[in-house]
PDB file of C-alpha atoms in Angstrom:
ATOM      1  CA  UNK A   1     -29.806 -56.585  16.909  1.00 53.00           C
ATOM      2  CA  UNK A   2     -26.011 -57.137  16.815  1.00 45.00           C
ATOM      3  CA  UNK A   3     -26.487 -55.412  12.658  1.00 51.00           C
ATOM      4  CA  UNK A   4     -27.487 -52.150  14.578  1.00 53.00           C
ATOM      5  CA  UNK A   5     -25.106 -52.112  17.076  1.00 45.00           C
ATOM      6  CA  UNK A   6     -22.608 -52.710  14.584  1.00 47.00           C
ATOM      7  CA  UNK A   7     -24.083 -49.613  12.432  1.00 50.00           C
ATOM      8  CA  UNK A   8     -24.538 -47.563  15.926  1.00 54.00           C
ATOM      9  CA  UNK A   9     -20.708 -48.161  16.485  1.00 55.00           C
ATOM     10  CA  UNK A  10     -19.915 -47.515  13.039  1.00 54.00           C
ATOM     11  CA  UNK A  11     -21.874 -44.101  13.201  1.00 56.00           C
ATOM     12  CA  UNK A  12     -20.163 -43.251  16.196  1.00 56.00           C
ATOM     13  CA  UNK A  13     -16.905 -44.178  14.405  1.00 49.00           C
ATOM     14  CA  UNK A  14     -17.763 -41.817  12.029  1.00 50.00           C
ATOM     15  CA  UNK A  15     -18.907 -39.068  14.347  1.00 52.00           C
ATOM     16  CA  UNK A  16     -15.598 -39.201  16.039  1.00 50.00           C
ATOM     17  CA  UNK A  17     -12.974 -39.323  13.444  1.00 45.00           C
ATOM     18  CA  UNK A  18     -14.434 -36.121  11.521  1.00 39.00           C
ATOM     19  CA  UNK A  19     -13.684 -34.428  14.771  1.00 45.00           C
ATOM     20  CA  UNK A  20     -10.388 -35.455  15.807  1.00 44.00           C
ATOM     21  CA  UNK A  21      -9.420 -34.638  11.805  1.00 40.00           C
ATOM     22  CA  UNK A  22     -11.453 -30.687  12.386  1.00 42.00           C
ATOM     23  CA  UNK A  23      -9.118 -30.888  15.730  1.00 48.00           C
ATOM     24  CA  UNK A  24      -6.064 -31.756  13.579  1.00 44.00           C
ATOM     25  CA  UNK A  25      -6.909 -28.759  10.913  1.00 45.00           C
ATOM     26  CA  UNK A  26      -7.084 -26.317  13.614  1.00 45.00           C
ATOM     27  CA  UNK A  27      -3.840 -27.474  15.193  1.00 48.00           C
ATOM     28  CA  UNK A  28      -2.383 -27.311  11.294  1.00 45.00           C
ATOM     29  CA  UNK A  29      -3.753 -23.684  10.706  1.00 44.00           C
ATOM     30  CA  UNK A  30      -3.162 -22.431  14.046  1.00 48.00           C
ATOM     31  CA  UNK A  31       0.750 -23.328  13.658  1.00 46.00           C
ATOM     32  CA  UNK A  32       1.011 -21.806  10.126  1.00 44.00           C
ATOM     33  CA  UNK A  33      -0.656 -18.506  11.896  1.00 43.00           C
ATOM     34  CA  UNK A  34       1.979 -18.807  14.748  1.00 46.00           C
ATOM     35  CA  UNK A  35       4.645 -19.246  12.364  1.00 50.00           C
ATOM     36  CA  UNK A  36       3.999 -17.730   9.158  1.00 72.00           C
ATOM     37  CA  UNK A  37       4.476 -13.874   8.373  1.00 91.00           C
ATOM     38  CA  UNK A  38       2.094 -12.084   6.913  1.00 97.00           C
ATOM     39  CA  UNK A  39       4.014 -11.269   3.387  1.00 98.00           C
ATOM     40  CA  UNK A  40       4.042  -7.158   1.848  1.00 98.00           C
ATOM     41  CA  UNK A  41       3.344  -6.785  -1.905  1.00 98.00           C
ATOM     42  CA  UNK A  42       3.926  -3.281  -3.105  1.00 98.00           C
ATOM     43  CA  UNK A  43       1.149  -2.538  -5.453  1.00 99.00           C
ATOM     44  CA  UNK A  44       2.223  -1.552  -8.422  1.00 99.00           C
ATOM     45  CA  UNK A  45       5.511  -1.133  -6.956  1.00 98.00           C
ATOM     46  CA  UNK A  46       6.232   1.273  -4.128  1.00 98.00           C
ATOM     47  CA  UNK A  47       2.642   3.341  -5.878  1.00 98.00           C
ATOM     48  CA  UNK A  48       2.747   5.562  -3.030  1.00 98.00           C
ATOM     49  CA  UNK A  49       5.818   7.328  -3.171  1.00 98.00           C
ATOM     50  CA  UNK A  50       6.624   6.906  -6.858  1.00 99.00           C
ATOM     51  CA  UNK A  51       4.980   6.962 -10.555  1.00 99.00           C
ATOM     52  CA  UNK A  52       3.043   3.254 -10.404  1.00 99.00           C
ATOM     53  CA  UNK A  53       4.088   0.604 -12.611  1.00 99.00           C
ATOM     54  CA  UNK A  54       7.010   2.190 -13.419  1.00 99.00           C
ATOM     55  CA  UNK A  55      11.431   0.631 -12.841  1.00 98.00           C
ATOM     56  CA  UNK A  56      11.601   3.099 -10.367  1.00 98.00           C
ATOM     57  CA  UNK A  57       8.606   2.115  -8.091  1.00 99.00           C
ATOM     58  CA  UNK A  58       9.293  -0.931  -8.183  1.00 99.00           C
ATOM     59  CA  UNK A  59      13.259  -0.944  -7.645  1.00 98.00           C
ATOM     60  CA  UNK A  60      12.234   1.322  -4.415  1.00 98.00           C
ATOM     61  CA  UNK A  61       9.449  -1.086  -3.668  1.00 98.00           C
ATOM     62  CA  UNK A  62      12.849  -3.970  -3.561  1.00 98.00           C
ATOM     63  CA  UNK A  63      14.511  -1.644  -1.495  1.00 98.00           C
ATOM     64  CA  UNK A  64      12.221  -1.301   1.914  1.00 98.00           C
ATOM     65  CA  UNK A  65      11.785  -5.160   1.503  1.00 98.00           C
ATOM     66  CA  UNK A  66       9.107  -6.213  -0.060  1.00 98.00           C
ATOM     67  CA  UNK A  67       8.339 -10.333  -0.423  1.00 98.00           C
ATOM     68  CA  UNK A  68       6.879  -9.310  -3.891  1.00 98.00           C
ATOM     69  CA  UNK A  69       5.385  -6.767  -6.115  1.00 99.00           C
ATOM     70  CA  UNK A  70       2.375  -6.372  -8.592  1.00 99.00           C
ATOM     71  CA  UNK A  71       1.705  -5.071 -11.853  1.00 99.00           C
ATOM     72  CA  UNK A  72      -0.373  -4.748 -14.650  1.00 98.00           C
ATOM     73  CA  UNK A  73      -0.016  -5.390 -17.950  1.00 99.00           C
ATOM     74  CA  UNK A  74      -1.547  -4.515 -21.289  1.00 98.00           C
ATOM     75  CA  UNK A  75      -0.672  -5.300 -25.086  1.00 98.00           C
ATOM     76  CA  UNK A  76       0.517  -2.734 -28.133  1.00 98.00           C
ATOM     77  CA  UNK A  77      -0.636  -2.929 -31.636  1.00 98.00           C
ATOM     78  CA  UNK A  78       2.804  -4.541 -32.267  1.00 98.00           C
ATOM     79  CA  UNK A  79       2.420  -7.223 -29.700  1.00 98.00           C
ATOM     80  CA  UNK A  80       4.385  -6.263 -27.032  1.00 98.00           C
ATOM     81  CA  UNK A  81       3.505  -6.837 -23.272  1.00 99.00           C
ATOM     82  CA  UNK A  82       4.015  -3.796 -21.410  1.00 99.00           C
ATOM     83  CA  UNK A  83       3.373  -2.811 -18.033  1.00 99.00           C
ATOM     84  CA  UNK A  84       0.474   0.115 -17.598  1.00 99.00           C
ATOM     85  CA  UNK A  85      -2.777  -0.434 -15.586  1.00 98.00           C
ATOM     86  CA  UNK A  86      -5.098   1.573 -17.736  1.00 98.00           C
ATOM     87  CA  UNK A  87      -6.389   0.719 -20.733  1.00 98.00           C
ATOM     88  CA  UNK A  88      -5.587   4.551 -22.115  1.00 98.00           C
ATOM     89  CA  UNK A  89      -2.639   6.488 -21.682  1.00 98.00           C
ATOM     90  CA  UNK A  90      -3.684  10.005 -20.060  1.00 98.00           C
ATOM     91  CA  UNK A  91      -3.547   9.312 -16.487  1.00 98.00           C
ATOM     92  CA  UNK A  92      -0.422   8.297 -16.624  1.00 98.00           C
ATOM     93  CA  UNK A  93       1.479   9.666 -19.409  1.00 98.00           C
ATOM     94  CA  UNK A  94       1.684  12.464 -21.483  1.00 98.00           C
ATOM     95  CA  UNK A  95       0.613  10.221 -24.385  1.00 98.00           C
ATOM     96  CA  UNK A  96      -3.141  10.706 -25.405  1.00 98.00           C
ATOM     97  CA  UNK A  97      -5.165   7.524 -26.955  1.00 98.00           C
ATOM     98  CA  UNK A  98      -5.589   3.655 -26.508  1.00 98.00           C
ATOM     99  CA  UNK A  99      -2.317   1.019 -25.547  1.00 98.00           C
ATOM    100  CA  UNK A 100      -3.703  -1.058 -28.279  1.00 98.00           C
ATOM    101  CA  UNK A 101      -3.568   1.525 -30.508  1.00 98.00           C
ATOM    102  CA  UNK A 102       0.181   2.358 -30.005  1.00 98.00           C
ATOM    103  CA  UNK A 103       3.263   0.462 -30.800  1.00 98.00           C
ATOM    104  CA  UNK A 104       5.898  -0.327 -28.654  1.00 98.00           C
ATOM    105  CA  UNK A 105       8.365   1.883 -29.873  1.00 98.00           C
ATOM    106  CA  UNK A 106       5.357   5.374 -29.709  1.00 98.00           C
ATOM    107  CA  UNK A 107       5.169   3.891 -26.225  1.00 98.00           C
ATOM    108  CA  UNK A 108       8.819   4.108 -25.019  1.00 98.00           C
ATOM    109  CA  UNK A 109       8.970   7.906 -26.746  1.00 98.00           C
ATOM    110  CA  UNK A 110       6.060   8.879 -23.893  1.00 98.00           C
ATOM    111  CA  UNK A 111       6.883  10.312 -20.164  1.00 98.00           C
ATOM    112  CA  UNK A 112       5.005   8.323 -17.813  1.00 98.00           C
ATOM    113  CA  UNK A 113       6.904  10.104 -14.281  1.00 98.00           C
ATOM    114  CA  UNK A 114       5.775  13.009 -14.985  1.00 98.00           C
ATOM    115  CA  UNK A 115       2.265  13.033 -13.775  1.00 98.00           C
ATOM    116  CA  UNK A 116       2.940  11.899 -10.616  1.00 98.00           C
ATOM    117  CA  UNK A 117       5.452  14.625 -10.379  1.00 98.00           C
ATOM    118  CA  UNK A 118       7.774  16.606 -12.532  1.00 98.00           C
ATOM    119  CA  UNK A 119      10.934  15.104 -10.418  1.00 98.00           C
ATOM    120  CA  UNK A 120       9.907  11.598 -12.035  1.00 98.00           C
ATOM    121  CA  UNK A 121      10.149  13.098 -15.686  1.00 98.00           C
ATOM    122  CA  UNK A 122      11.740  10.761 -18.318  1.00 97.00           C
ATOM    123  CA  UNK A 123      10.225   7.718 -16.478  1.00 98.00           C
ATOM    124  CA  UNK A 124       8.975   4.808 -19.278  1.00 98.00           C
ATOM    125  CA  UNK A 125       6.404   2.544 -19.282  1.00 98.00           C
ATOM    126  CA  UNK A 126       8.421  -0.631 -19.159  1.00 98.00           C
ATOM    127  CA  UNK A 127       8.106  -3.866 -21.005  1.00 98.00           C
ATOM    128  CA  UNK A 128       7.100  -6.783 -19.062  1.00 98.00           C
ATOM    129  CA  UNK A 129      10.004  -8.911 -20.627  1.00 98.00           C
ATOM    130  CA  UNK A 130      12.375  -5.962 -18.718  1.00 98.00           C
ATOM    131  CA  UNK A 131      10.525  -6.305 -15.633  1.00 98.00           C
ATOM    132  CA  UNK A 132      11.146  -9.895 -15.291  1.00 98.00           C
ATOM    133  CA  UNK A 133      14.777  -9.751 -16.521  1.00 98.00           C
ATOM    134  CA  UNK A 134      15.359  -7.036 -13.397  1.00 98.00           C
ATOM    135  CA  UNK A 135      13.694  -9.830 -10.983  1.00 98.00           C
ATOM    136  CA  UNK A 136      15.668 -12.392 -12.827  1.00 98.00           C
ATOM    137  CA  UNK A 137      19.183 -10.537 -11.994  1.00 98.00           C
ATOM    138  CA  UNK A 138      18.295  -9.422  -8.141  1.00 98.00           C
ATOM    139  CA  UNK A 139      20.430 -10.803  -5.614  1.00 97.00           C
ATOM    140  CA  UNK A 140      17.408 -11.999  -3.468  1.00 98.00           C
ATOM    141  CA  UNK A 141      13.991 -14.226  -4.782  1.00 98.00           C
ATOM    142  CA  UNK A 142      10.978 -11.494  -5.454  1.00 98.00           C
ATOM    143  CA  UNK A 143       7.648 -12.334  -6.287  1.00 98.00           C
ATOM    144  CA  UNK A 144       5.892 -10.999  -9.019  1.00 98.00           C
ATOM    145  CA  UNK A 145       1.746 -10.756  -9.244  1.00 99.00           C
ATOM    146  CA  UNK A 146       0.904  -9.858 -12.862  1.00 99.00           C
ATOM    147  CA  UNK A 147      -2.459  -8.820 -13.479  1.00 98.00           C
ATOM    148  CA  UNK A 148      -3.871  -9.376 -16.862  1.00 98.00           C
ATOM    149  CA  UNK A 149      -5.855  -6.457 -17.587  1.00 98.00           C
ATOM    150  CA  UNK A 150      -8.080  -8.515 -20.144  1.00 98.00           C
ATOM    151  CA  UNK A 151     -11.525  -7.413 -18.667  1.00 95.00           C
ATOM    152  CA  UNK A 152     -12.378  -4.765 -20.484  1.00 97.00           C
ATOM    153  CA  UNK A 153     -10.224  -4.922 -23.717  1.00 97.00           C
ATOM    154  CA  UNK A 154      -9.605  -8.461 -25.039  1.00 94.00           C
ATOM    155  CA  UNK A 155      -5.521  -8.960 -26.484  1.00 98.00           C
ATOM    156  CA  UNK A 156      -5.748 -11.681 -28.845  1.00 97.00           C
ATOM    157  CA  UNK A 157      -2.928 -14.304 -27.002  1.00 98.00           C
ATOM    158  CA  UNK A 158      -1.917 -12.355 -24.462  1.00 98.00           C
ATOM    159  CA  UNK A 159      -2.021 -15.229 -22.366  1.00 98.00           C
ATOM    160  CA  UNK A 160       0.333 -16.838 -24.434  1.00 98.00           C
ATOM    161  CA  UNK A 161       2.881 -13.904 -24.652  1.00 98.00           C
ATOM    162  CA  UNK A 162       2.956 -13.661 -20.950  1.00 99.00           C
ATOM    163  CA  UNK A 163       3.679 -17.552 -20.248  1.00 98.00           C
ATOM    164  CA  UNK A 164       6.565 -17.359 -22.936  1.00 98.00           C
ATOM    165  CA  UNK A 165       7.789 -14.119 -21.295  1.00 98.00           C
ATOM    166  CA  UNK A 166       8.303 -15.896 -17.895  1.00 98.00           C
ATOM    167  CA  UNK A 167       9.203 -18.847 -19.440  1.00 98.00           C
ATOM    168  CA  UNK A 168      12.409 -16.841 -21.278  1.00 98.00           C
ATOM    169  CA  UNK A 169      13.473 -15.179 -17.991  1.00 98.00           C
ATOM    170  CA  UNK A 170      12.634 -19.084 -15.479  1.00 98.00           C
ATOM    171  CA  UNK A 171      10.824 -17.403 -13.329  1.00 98.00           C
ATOM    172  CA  UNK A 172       7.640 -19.471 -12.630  1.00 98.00           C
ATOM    173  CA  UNK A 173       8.055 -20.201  -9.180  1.00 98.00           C
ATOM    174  CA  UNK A 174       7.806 -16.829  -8.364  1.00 98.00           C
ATOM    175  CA  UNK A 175       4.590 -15.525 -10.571  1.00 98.00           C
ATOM    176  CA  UNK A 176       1.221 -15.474  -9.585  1.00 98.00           C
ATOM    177  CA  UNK A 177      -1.281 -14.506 -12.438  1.00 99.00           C
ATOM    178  CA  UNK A 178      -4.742 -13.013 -11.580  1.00 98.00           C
ATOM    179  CA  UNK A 179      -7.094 -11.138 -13.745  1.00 98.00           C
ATOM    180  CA  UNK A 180     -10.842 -10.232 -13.144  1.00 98.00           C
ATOM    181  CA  UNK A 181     -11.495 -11.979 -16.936  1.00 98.00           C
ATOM    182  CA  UNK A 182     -12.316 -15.589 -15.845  1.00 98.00           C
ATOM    183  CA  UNK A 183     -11.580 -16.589 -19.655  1.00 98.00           C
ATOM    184  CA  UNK A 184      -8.139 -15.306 -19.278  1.00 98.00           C
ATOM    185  CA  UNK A 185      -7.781 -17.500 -16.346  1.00 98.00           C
ATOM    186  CA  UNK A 186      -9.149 -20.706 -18.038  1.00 98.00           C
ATOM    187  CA  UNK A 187      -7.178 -19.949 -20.878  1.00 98.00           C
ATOM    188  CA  UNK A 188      -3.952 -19.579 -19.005  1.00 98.00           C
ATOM    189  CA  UNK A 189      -4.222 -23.043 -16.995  1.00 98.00           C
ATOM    190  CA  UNK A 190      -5.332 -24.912 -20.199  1.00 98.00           C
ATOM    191  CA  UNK A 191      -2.057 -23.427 -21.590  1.00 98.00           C
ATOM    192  CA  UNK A 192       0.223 -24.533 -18.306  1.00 98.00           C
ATOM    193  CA  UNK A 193      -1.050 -26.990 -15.623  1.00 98.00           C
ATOM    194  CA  UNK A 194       1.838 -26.051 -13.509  1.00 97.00           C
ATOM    195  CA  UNK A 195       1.458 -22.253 -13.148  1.00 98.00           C
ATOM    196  CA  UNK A 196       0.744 -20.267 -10.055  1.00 98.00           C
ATOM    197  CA  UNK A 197      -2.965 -18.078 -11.048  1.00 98.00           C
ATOM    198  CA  UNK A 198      -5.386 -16.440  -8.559  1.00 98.00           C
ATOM    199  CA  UNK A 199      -8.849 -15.439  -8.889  1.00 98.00           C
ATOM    200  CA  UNK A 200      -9.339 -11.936  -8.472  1.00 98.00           C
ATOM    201  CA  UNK A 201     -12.552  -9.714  -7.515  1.00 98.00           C
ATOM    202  CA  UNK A 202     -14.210  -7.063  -5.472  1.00 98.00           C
ATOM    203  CA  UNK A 203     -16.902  -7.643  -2.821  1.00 98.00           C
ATOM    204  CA  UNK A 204     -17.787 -10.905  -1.106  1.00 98.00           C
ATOM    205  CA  UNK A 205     -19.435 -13.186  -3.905  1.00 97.00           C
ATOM    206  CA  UNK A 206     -21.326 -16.274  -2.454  1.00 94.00           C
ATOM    207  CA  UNK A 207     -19.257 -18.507  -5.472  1.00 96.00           C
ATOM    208  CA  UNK A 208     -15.843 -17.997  -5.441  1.00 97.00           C
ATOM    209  CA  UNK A 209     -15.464 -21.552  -4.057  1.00 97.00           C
ATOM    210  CA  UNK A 210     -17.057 -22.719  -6.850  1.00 97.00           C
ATOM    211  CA  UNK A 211     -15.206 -20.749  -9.829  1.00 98.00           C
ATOM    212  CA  UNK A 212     -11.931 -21.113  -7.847  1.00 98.00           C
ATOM    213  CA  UNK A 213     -12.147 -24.719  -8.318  1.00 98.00           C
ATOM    214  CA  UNK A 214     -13.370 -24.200 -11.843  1.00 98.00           C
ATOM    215  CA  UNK A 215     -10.557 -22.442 -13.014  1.00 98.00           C
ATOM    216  CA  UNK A 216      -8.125 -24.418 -10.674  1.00 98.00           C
ATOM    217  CA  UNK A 217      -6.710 -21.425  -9.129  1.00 98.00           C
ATOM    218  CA  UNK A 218      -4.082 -21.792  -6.740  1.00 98.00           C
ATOM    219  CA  UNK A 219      -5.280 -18.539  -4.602  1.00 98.00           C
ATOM    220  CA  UNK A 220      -7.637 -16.032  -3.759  1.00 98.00           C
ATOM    221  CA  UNK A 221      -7.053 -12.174  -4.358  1.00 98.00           C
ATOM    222  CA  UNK A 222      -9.832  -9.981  -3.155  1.00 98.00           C
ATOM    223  CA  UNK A 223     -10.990  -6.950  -1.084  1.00 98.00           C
ATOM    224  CA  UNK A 224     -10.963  -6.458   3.331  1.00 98.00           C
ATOM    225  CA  UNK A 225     -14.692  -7.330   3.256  1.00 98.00           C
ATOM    226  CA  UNK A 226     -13.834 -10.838   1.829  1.00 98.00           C
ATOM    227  CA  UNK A 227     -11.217 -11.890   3.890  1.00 98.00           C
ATOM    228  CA  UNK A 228     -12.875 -11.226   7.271  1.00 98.00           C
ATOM    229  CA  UNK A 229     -15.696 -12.595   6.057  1.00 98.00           C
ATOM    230  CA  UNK A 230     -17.361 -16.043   6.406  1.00 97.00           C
ATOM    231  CA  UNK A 231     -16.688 -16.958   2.802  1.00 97.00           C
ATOM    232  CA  UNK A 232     -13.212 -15.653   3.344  1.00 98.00           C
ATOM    233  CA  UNK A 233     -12.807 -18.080   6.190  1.00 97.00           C
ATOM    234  CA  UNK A 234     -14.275 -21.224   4.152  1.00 97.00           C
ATOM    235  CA  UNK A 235     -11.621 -20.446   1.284  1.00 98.00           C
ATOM    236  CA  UNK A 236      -9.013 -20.528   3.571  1.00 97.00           C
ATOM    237  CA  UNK A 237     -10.036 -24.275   5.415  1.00 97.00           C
ATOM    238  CA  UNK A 238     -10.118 -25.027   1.838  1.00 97.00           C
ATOM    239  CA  UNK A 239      -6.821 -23.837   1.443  1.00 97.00           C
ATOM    240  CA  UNK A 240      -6.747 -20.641  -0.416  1.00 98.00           C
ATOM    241  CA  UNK A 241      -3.884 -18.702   0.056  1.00 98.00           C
ATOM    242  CA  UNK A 242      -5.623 -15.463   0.629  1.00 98.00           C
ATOM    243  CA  UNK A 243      -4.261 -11.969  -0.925  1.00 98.00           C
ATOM    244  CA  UNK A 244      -5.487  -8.610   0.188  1.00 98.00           C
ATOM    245  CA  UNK A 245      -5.308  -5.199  -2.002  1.00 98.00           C
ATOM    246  CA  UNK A 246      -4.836  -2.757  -1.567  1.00 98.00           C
ATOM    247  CA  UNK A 247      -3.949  -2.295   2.476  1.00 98.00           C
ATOM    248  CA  UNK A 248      -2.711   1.778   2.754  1.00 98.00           C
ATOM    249  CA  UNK A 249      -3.661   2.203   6.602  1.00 96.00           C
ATOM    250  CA  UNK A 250      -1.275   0.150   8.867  1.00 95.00           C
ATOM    251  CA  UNK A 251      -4.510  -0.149  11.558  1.00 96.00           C
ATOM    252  CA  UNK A 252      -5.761  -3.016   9.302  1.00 96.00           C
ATOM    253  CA  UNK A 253      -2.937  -5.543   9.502  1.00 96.00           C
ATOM    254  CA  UNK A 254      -3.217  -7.149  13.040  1.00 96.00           C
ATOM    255  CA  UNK A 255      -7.226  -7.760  11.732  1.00 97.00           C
ATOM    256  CA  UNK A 256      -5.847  -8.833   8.440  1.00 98.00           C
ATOM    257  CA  UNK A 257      -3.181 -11.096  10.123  1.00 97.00           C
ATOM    258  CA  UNK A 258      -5.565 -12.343  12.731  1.00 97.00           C
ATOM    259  CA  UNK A 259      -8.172 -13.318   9.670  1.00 97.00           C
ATOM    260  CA  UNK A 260      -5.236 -15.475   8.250  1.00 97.00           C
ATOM    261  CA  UNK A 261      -4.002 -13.730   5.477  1.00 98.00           C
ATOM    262  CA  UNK A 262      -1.365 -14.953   3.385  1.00 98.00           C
ATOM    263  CA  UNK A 263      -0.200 -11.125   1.509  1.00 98.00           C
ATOM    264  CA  UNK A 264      -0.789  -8.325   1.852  1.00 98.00           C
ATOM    265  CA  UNK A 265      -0.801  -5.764  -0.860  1.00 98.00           C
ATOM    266  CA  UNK A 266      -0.264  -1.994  -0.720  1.00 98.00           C
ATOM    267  CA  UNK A 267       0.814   1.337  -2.032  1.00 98.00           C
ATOM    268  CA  UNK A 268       2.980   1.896   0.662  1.00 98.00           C
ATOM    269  CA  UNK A 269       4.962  -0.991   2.180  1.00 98.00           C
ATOM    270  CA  UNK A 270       7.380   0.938   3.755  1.00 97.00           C
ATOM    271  CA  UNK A 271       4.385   1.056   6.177  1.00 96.00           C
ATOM    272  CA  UNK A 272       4.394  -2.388   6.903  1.00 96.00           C
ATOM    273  CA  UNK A 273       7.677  -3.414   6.649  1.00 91.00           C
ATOM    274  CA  UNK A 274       9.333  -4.709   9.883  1.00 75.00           C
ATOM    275  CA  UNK A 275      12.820  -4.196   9.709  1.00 48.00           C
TER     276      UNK A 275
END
């Protein structure tokens, strides 16, 4: 008898202390909502208003106040890790053909303003390594998302270029790296145990808990759909820092914010900006 009161109690012990430590999340998150902003990415710089991925966008994306900005990057036949989100060249350039298939020096001789409009002619697609060094010399801390666009076109130690590049400039407490190529995440925590990654998708998969702590991420990057969602709410008790892209209609944020978002991420963050 006095064996299963002592297990009763024990139960009840049990019962009790996994709610007061549910209670003491809550408290936790609900502070962090009451206190913490909801920070503005400019995708791909300041996208909206300006050629993307180019100095321009994001020096203007700097300007309105962004917390951070993201890019893209690809890889020439000469090595170099340059800043471009497609794969090939004619969307955004007057260049015709592959990245991969270029060298760095064909790629600075392209105009990649122009497209977006002919006021923007004699824009460049920019080397990550000049990026970084213009985040490097700002008079304020920006963040910088780099995307590794490694999905559909596989750069042989591109990982490995891009850790040495941030590495040259010190600036790893202010990179994320995502990618959708879950090899190119693996590859890049094997390679440094210290460095700020995020998994990045579309949709609301049911096992991004489960490759997040896979790949040891250190946040989530995804779509509306996932942050509102159940799922969405699980990574963040876990948490997740949770990233949104890409936000263009200001009528989202106070959902976004309520949902807990950590960034948001969007073409135009003069839109969200509060001065």
């Amino acid at each position: 008898m006095l064996n299963s009161l002592i297990k009763s109690e024990n139960r009840r012990y049990n019962e009790i202390s996994l709610i007061l430590l549910k209670e003491v999340r809550l408290l936790y998150f609900g502070v962090i909502l009451l206190t913490k902003k909801v920070e503005i990415y400019g995708h791909r710089g300041f996208s909206g208003c300006y050629p993307e991925n180019t100095l321009i966008s994001f020096r203007e994306a700097e300007a309105v106040g962004v917390d951070g900005i993201e890019l893209d990057v690809q890889m020439t036949r000469d090595g170099e890790v340059v800043v471009i989100h497609d794969e090939t060249l004619e969307r955004t350039t007057n260049g015709i053909g592959f990245v991969k298939d270029m060298t760095y020096r064909e790629l600075c001789l392209l105009d990649a303003g122009s497209w977006f409009d002919p006021k923007f002619s004699g824009e460049k697609i920019p080397a990550l390594s000049e990026v970084l060094q213009w985040i490097k010399n700002l008079k304020r801390k920006l963040f910088v998302n780099i995307e590794l666009k490694t999905y559909k076109i596989e750069y042989p130690n591109i990982e490995e270029k891009v850790l040495a590049i941030i590495d040259e400039q010190g600036l790893k407490d202010q990179v994320i790296i995502s990618s959708f190529n879950l090899k190119s995440l693996e590859k890049v925590r094997q390679l440094d145990n210290n460095i700020n990654t995020a998994l990045l998708f579309i949709g609301v998969p049911t096992i991004v808990l489960e490759e997040a702590r896979r790949l040891k991420v250190n946040g989530i990057h995804c779509e509306a759909v996932f942050a509102v969602s159940e799922e969405g709410r699980t990574a963040r008790e876990y948490g997740y820092p949770i990233r949104v892209y890409t936000i263009n209609d200001r009528g989202y944020f106070k959902t976004l914010k309520d949902a807990e978002v950590c960034t948001i991420m969007t073409d135009f963050p003069n839109e969200f900006i509060v001065n």
